CSV table of C-alpha atoms in Angstrom, one decimal:
chain,number,residue,atom,x,y,z
W,18,MET,CA,13.2,14.0,-22.0
W,19,ILE,CA,10.4,11.8,-23.5
W,20,ASN,CA,11.3,10.3,-26.9
W,21,GLY,CA,10.2,7.5,-29.2
W,22,ASN,CA,12.0,4.9,-27.0
W,23,THR,CA,10.4,5.9,-23.7
W,24,GLU,CA,8.5,3.2,-21.9
W,25,LEU,CA,5.4,4.3,-20.0
W,26,ILE,CA,3.9,3.4,-16.7
W,27,ALA,CA,0.3,4.6,-16.7
W,28,HIS,CA,-0.8,6.1,-13.4
W,29,ILE,CA,-4.6,5.7,-13.6
W,30,GLY,CA,-7.1,7.3,-11.3
W,31,PHE,CA,-9.4,10.3,-10.8
W,32,PRO,CA,-8.8,13.1,-10.0
W,33,THR,CA,-5.1,13.3,-10.8
W,34,HIS,CA,-4.1,16.6,-9.0
W,35,ALA,CA,-3.0,14.8,-5.8
W,36,PHE,CA,-0.8,12.1,-7.6
W,37,LYS,CA,2.6,11.9,-6.0
W,38,ALA,CA,4.1,8.9,-7.9
W,39,PRO,CA,5.4,10.8,-10.9
W,40,MET,CA,7.4,13.1,-8.5
W,41,ILE,CA,9.1,10.0,-7.0
W,42,TYR,CA,9.5,7.5,-9.9
W,43,ASN,CA,10.6,10.0,-12.6
W,44,PRO,CA,13.5,11.6,-10.7
W,45,TYR,CA,14.7,8.0,-9.9
W,46,PHE,CA,14.5,6.9,-13.5
W,47,GLU,CA,16.4,10.0,-14.6
W,48,HIS,CA,19.0,9.3,-11.9
W,49,ILE,CA,19.7,5.8,-13.0
W,50,GLY,CA,19.5,6.5,-16.8
W,51,VAL,CA,16.3,4.5,-17.5
W,52,ASN,CA,14.2,5.8,-20.4
W,53,ALA,CA,10.8,5.4,-18.6
W,54,ARG,CA,8.2,7.7,-17.2
W,55,VAL,CA,5.2,7.5,-15.0
W,56,MET,CA,2.4,9.4,-16.7
W,57,PRO,CA,-0.8,10.5,-14.8
W,58,MET,CA,-3.9,9.5,-16.7
W,59,GLY,CA,-7.2,10.8,-15.5
W,60,CYS,CA,-10.0,8.3,-16.0
W,61,GLN,CA,-13.5,8.3,-14.6
W,62,SER,CA,-15.2,5.1,-13.4
W,63,ALA,CA,-17.6,4.6,-16.3
W,64,ASP,CA,-14.7,4.7,-18.8
W,65,TYR,CA,-12.2,2.7,-16.8
W,66,PRO,CA,-12.8,-0.9,-17.9
W,67,ALA,CA,-12.4,0.0,-21.6
W,68,PHE,CA,-9.5,2.4,-20.9
W,69,LEU,CA,-7.5,-0.2,-19.0
W,70,ARG,CA,-7.7,-2.7,-21.8
W,71,ALA,CA,-6.9,0.0,-24.4
W,72,VAL,CA,-3.8,1.1,-22.4
W,73,PHE,CA,-2.4,-2.4,-22.6
W,74,THR,CA,-2.6,-2.5,-26.4
W,75,LEU,CA,0.2,0.2,-26.5
W,76,THR,CA,3.5,-1.3,-27.5
W,77,ASN,CA,5.5,0.9,-25.2
W,78,ILE,CA,3.5,0.3,-22.0
W,79,ARG,CA,5.4,-1.3,-19.1
W,80,GLY,CA,2.6,-1.4,-16.6
W,81,ALA,CA,0.0,0.6,-14.7
W,82,LEU,CA,-0.3,2.0,-11.2
W,83,ILE,CA,-3.9,2.0,-10.2
W,84,THR,CA,-5.3,4.3,-7.6
W,85,MET,CA,-8.7,5.6,-6.5
W,86,PRO,CA,-11.4,5.0,-7.4
W,87,HIS,CA,-10.4,2.0,-9.5
W,88,LYS,CA,-8.6,-0.4,-7.1
W,89,VAL,CA,-11.6,-2.6,-6.5
W,90,THR,CA,-13.0,-2.6,-10.0
W,91,THR,CA,-9.6,-3.7,-11.4
W,92,LEU,CA,-10.0,-7.2,-9.9
W,93,GLY,CA,-12.8,-8.1,-12.4
W,94,LEU,CA,-10.7,-6.9,-15.4
W,95,LEU,CA,-7.6,-9.1,-14.9
W,96,ASP,CA,-6.6,-12.6,-16.0
W,97,ARG,CA,-4.4,-13.4,-12.9
W,98,VAL,CA,-4.1,-12.0,-9.5
W,99,THR,CA,-2.1,-12.8,-6.4
W,100,PRO,CA,-3.5,-14.1,-3.1
W,101,THR,CA,-2.7,-10.7,-1.6
W,102,VAL,CA,-5.0,-9.1,-4.1
W,103,GLU,CA,-7.8,-11.6,-3.3
W,104,VAL,CA,-7.5,-11.1,0.4
W,105,ALA,CA,-7.2,-7.3,0.1
W,106,GLY,CA,-10.1,-7.1,-2.3
W,107,SER,CA,-8.3,-4.5,-4.4
W,108,CYS,CA,-5.4,-4.1,-6.8
W,109,ASN,CA,-2.9,-1.3,-7.4
W,110,ALA,CA,-0.5,-2.7,-10.0
W,111,VAL,CA,-1.1,-4.2,-13.4
W,112,ARG,CA,1.3,-5.6,-16.0
W,113,ARG,CA,1.1,-7.7,-19.1
W,114,GLY,CA,2.5,-11.2,-18.7
W,115,ALA,CA,4.7,-13.0,-21.2
W,116,ASP,CA,1.6,-14.7,-22.6
W,117,GLY,CA,-0.2,-11.3,-23.0
W,118,LYS,CA,-2.5,-11.9,-20.0
W,119,LEU,CA,-3.1,-9.1,-17.5
W,120,GLU,CA,-1.6,-9.7,-14.1
W,121,GLY,CA,-2.4,-7.8,-10.9
W,122,ASN,CA,-0.8,-7.3,-7.5
W,123,MET,CA,-1.3,-5.1,-4.5
W,124,PHE,CA,1.6,-3.3,-2.8
W,125,ASP,CA,0.1,-0.9,-0.2
W,126,GLY,CA,0.5,-3.6,2.5
W,127,GLU,CA,3.8,-4.7,1.1
W,128,GLY,CA,5.1,-1.2,1.6
W,129,PHE,CA,3.9,-1.2,5.2
W,130,VAL,CA,5.5,-4.6,5.9
W,131,ARG,CA,8.8,-3.7,4.3
W,132,GLY,CA,9.0,-0.6,6.4
W,133,VAL,CA,8.5,-2.3,9.8
W,134,LEU,CA,10.9,-5.1,8.9
W,135,ARG,CA,13.5,-2.6,7.9
W,136,LYS,CA,13.0,-0.9,11.3
W,137,GLY,CA,13.8,-4.2,13.0
W,138,LEU,CA,10.4,-5.7,13.9
W,139,ARG,CA,10.2,-9.5,13.6
W,140,LEU,CA,6.9,-10.6,12.1
W,141,ASP,CA,7.4,-14.3,12.1
W,142,GLY,CA,4.8,-15.6,14.6
W,143,ALA,CA,4.0,-12.1,15.8
W,144,ARG,CA,0.6,-10.9,17.0
W,145,ALA,CA,-0.9,-7.9,15.1
W,146,LEU,CA,-3.9,-5.7,15.6
W,147,VAL,CA,-5.3,-3.8,12.5
W,148,VAL,CA,-7.9,-1.1,13.3
W,149,GLY,CA,-9.7,-0.2,10.1
W,150,CYS,CA,-10.7,-2.8,7.5
W,151,GLY,CA,-11.2,-0.6,4.5
W,152,GLY,CA,-8.9,-0.7,1.4
W,153,VAL,CA,-5.6,0.1,3.1
W,154,GLY,CA,-6.3,-1.9,6.2
W,155,SER,CA,-7.3,-4.9,4.2
W,156,ALA,CA,-4.1,-4.6,2.1
W,157,ILE,CA,-1.9,-4.4,5.2
W,158,ALA,CA,-3.7,-7.4,6.8
W,159,ALA,CA,-3.1,-9.4,3.6
W,160,SER,CA,0.6,-8.6,3.5
W,161,LEU,CA,1.0,-9.3,7.2
W,162,ALA,CA,-0.6,-12.7,6.7
W,163,ALA,CA,1.8,-13.4,3.8
W,164,SER,CA,4.8,-12.4,6.0
W,165,GLY,CA,4.1,-15.3,8.4
W,166,ILE,CA,2.5,-13.6,11.5
W,167,GLY,CA,1.0,-16.0,14.0
W,168,ALA,CA,-2.2,-14.1,14.8
W,169,ILE,CA,-4.2,-11.1,13.7
W,170,SER,CA,-7.0,-9.2,15.3
W,171,LEU,CA,-9.3,-7.0,13.2
W,172,TYR,CA,-11.5,-4.1,14.2
W,173,ASP,CA,-13.8,-1.8,12.2
W,174,MET,CA,-16.9,0.2,13.1
W,175,HIS,CA,-18.5,-1.5,10.1
W,176,THR,CA,-18.7,-5.1,11.3
W,177,ALA,CA,-19.5,-6.5,7.9
W,178,SER,CA,-16.2,-5.2,6.5
W,179,CYS,CA,-14.3,-6.7,9.4
W,180,GLU,CA,-16.0,-10.1,9.1
W,181,SER,CA,-15.6,-10.2,5.3
W,182,LEU,CA,-11.8,-9.5,5.6
W,183,ALA,CA,-11.5,-12.2,8.3
W,184,GLY,CA,-13.2,-14.7,6.1
W,185,ARG,CA,-10.8,-14.0,3.2
W,186,LEU,CA,-7.8,-14.3,5.5
W,187,LYS,CA,-9.1,-17.6,6.9
W,188,LYS,CA,-9.6,-19.0,3.4
W,189,HIS,CA,-6.1,-18.2,2.2
W,190,TYR,CA,-4.2,-18.6,5.4
W,191,PRO,CA,-6.0,-21.4,7.3
W,192,LEU,CA,-3.2,-21.7,10.0
W,193,LEU,CA,-3.4,-18.0,10.9
W,194,ASP,CA,-5.4,-17.2,14.1
W,195,VAL,CA,-7.9,-14.5,13.1
W,196,TYR,CA,-10.0,-12.6,15.7
W,197,THR,CA,-12.5,-9.8,15.3
W,198,GLY,CA,-14.5,-7.3,17.4
W,199,SER,CA,-11.9,-5.6,19.7
W,200,ASN,CA,-9.6,-2.6,19.3
W,201,ASP,CA,-7.9,-3.2,22.6
W,202,PRO,CA,-4.1,-2.9,21.8
W,203,ALA,CA,-2.9,-4.8,24.9
W,204,GLY,CA,-0.8,-7.9,24.2
W,205,PHE,CA,0.2,-7.2,20.6
W,206,ASP,CA,3.6,-6.9,19.0
W,207,LEU,CA,2.3,-4.6,16.2
W,208,VAL,CA,-0.7,-2.2,16.2
W,209,VAL,CA,-1.8,-0.5,12.9
W,210,ASN,CA,-4.1,2.4,12.6
W,211,ALA,CA,-5.7,2.2,9.2
W,212,THR,CA,-8.3,4.8,9.9
W,213,PRO,CA,-8.3,8.6,9.7
W,214,MET,CA,-8.9,8.7,13.5
W,215,GLY,CA,-6.2,10.4,15.6
W,216,MET,CA,-4.9,12.5,12.7
W,217,ASN,CA,-5.0,15.9,14.4
W,218,GLU,CA,-4.6,17.1,18.0
W,219,GLY,CA,-7.9,16.8,19.8
W,220,ASP,CA,-9.2,14.0,17.5
W,221,ALA,CA,-10.7,10.9,19.0
W,222,LEU,CA,-8.1,8.2,19.0
W,223,PRO,CA,-8.6,4.8,17.3
W,224,MET,CA,-7.9,2.9,20.5
W,225,ASP,CA,-7.1,3.3,24.2
W,226,ILE,CA,-3.5,4.5,24.2
W,227,SER,CA,-3.1,3.7,27.9
W,228,ARG,CA,-3.4,0.0,27.0
W,229,LEU,CA,-0.3,0.2,24.7
W,230,ALA,CA,2.8,-1.5,26.0
W,231,PRO,CA,6.1,0.5,25.3
W,232,THR,CA,7.4,-2.6,23.4
W,233,THR,CA,4.5,-2.5,20.9
W,234,PHE,CA,5.4,-1.3,17.4
W,235,VAL,CA,2.8,1.2,16.2
W,236,GLY,CA,2.1,2.1,12.5
W,237,GLU,CA,0.0,4.7,10.8
W,238,VAL,CA,-1.3,5.1,7.2
W,239,VAL,CA,-2.2,8.8,7.2
W,240,MET,CA,0.2,10.6,4.9
W,241,ARG,CA,-1.1,14.2,5.2
W,242,THR,CA,1.2,14.8,8.2
W,243,GLU,CA,4.3,12.8,9.4
W,244,MET,CA,3.6,12.6,13.1
W,245,THR,CA,-0.2,12.4,13.7
W,246,ALA,CA,-1.6,12.9,17.2
W,247,PHE,CA,-2.0,9.2,17.4
W,248,LEU,CA,1.6,8.4,16.6
W,249,THR,CA,2.8,11.2,19.0
W,250,ALA,CA,0.7,9.7,21.8
W,251,ALA,CA,2.2,6.2,21.1
W,252,GLN,CA,5.7,7.6,20.9
W,253,GLU,CA,5.2,9.3,24.3
W,254,ARG,CA,4.5,5.9,25.8
W,255,GLY,CA,7.8,4.7,24.4
W,256,CYS,CA,6.5,2.8,21.4
W,257,PRO,CA,8.6,2.6,18.2
W,258,VAL,CA,6.5,4.0,15.3
W,259,GLN,CA,6.2,4.1,11.6
W,260,VAL,CA,4.8,7.2,9.8
W,261,GLY,CA,2.3,6.9,7.0
W,262,SER,CA,4.6,8.1,4.2
W,263,ASP,CA,7.0,5.3,4.9
W,264,MET,CA,4.4,2.9,3.4
W,265,LEU,CA,4.5,4.9,0.1
W,266,PHE,CA,8.2,5.0,-0.2
W,267,GLU,CA,8.8,1.4,0.9
W,268,GLN,CA,6.3,0.0,-1.6
W,269,ILE,CA,7.9,1.6,-4.7
W,270,PRO,CA,10.9,-0.8,-4.7
W,271,ALA,CA,8.3,-3.6,-4.9
W,272,TYR,CA,6.6,-2.0,-7.8
W,273,LEU,CA,9.9,-1.6,-9.6
W,274,GLU,CA,10.6,-5.3,-9.2
W,275,PHE,CA,7.1,-6.1,-10.4
W,276,PHE,CA,7.6,-4.0,-13.5
W,277,GLY,CA,11.1,-5.4,-14.1
W,278,PHE,CA,13.1,-2.2,-13.4
W,279,PRO,CA,16.2,-1.9,-11.3
W,280,THR,CA,15.1,-1.7,-7.7
W,281,THR,CA,16.4,0.6,-5.0
W,282,THR,CA,15.7,1.6,-1.3
W,283,ALA,CA,13.2,3.9,0.2
W,284,ASP,CA,16.1,6.1,1.4
W,285,VAL,CA,17.4,6.6,-2.1
W,286,LEU,CA,13.8,7.4,-3.4
W,287,ARG,CA,13.3,10.0,-0.6
W,288,SER,CA,16.6,11.7,-1.4
W,289,LEU,CA,15.7,12.1,-5.1
W,290,ALA,CA,12.0,12.8,-4.9
W,291,ALA,CA,10.7,16.2,-6.1
W,292,LEU,CA,7.6,16.2,-4.1
W,293,ASN,CA,5.4,19.3,-3.8
W,294,TYR,CA,1.9,19.6,-2.4
């Protein structure tokens, strides 16, 4: 039930028909007795800058989840952002600070990192390969750098995207070894596919699977299906894997903390979610 005391989290993007967040957050809020709701708000690009400012004039707004196509545009509309946002080049969470200023963070990569840590992978000093340097890949690279990895290798078919991300990583993490130009997975502790490649059986894979060691942890960002052809091939080589939807569920506790709500675990969120497609 929504009433006069309900606090809102705006879920801003366009189109809204694919939004999953309300089906995860709202059952959780109801379960713990918190009078808050995530509300989808469809906003096209031309209207977004004015709309974001207007939303934060509401007295019962707790924050905003930002999704496509606004994650990049948001950077120029905020007063403060984290290093993760600056490295990722995008933002998916906004709140109003105690001084009234708008603050932004990025949790796509945080969700991925929390997932692999919870599955037992040690990231301190690890070597990681990220294939795909678009929005999600950049966010994961930013969070991996913040987690204390020792080296990261980046690959993208668009060389400019790869080199730009490498430059931002070097600026914020000067002690991190950053390499570009190869998608060879040999010798890495963690390999991330942040591209749509290898989604379905028969698809071209994002790397040479035969070069994967069985000890390498392999992660995926595609959420349309749990076990992609790429993850299945990696698992057949004996690699531990993380499915794409784990990134979504693992980042929500970080959002809850950012917005000042009681946090939880990905397992609790999965058990309560009312997802439909």
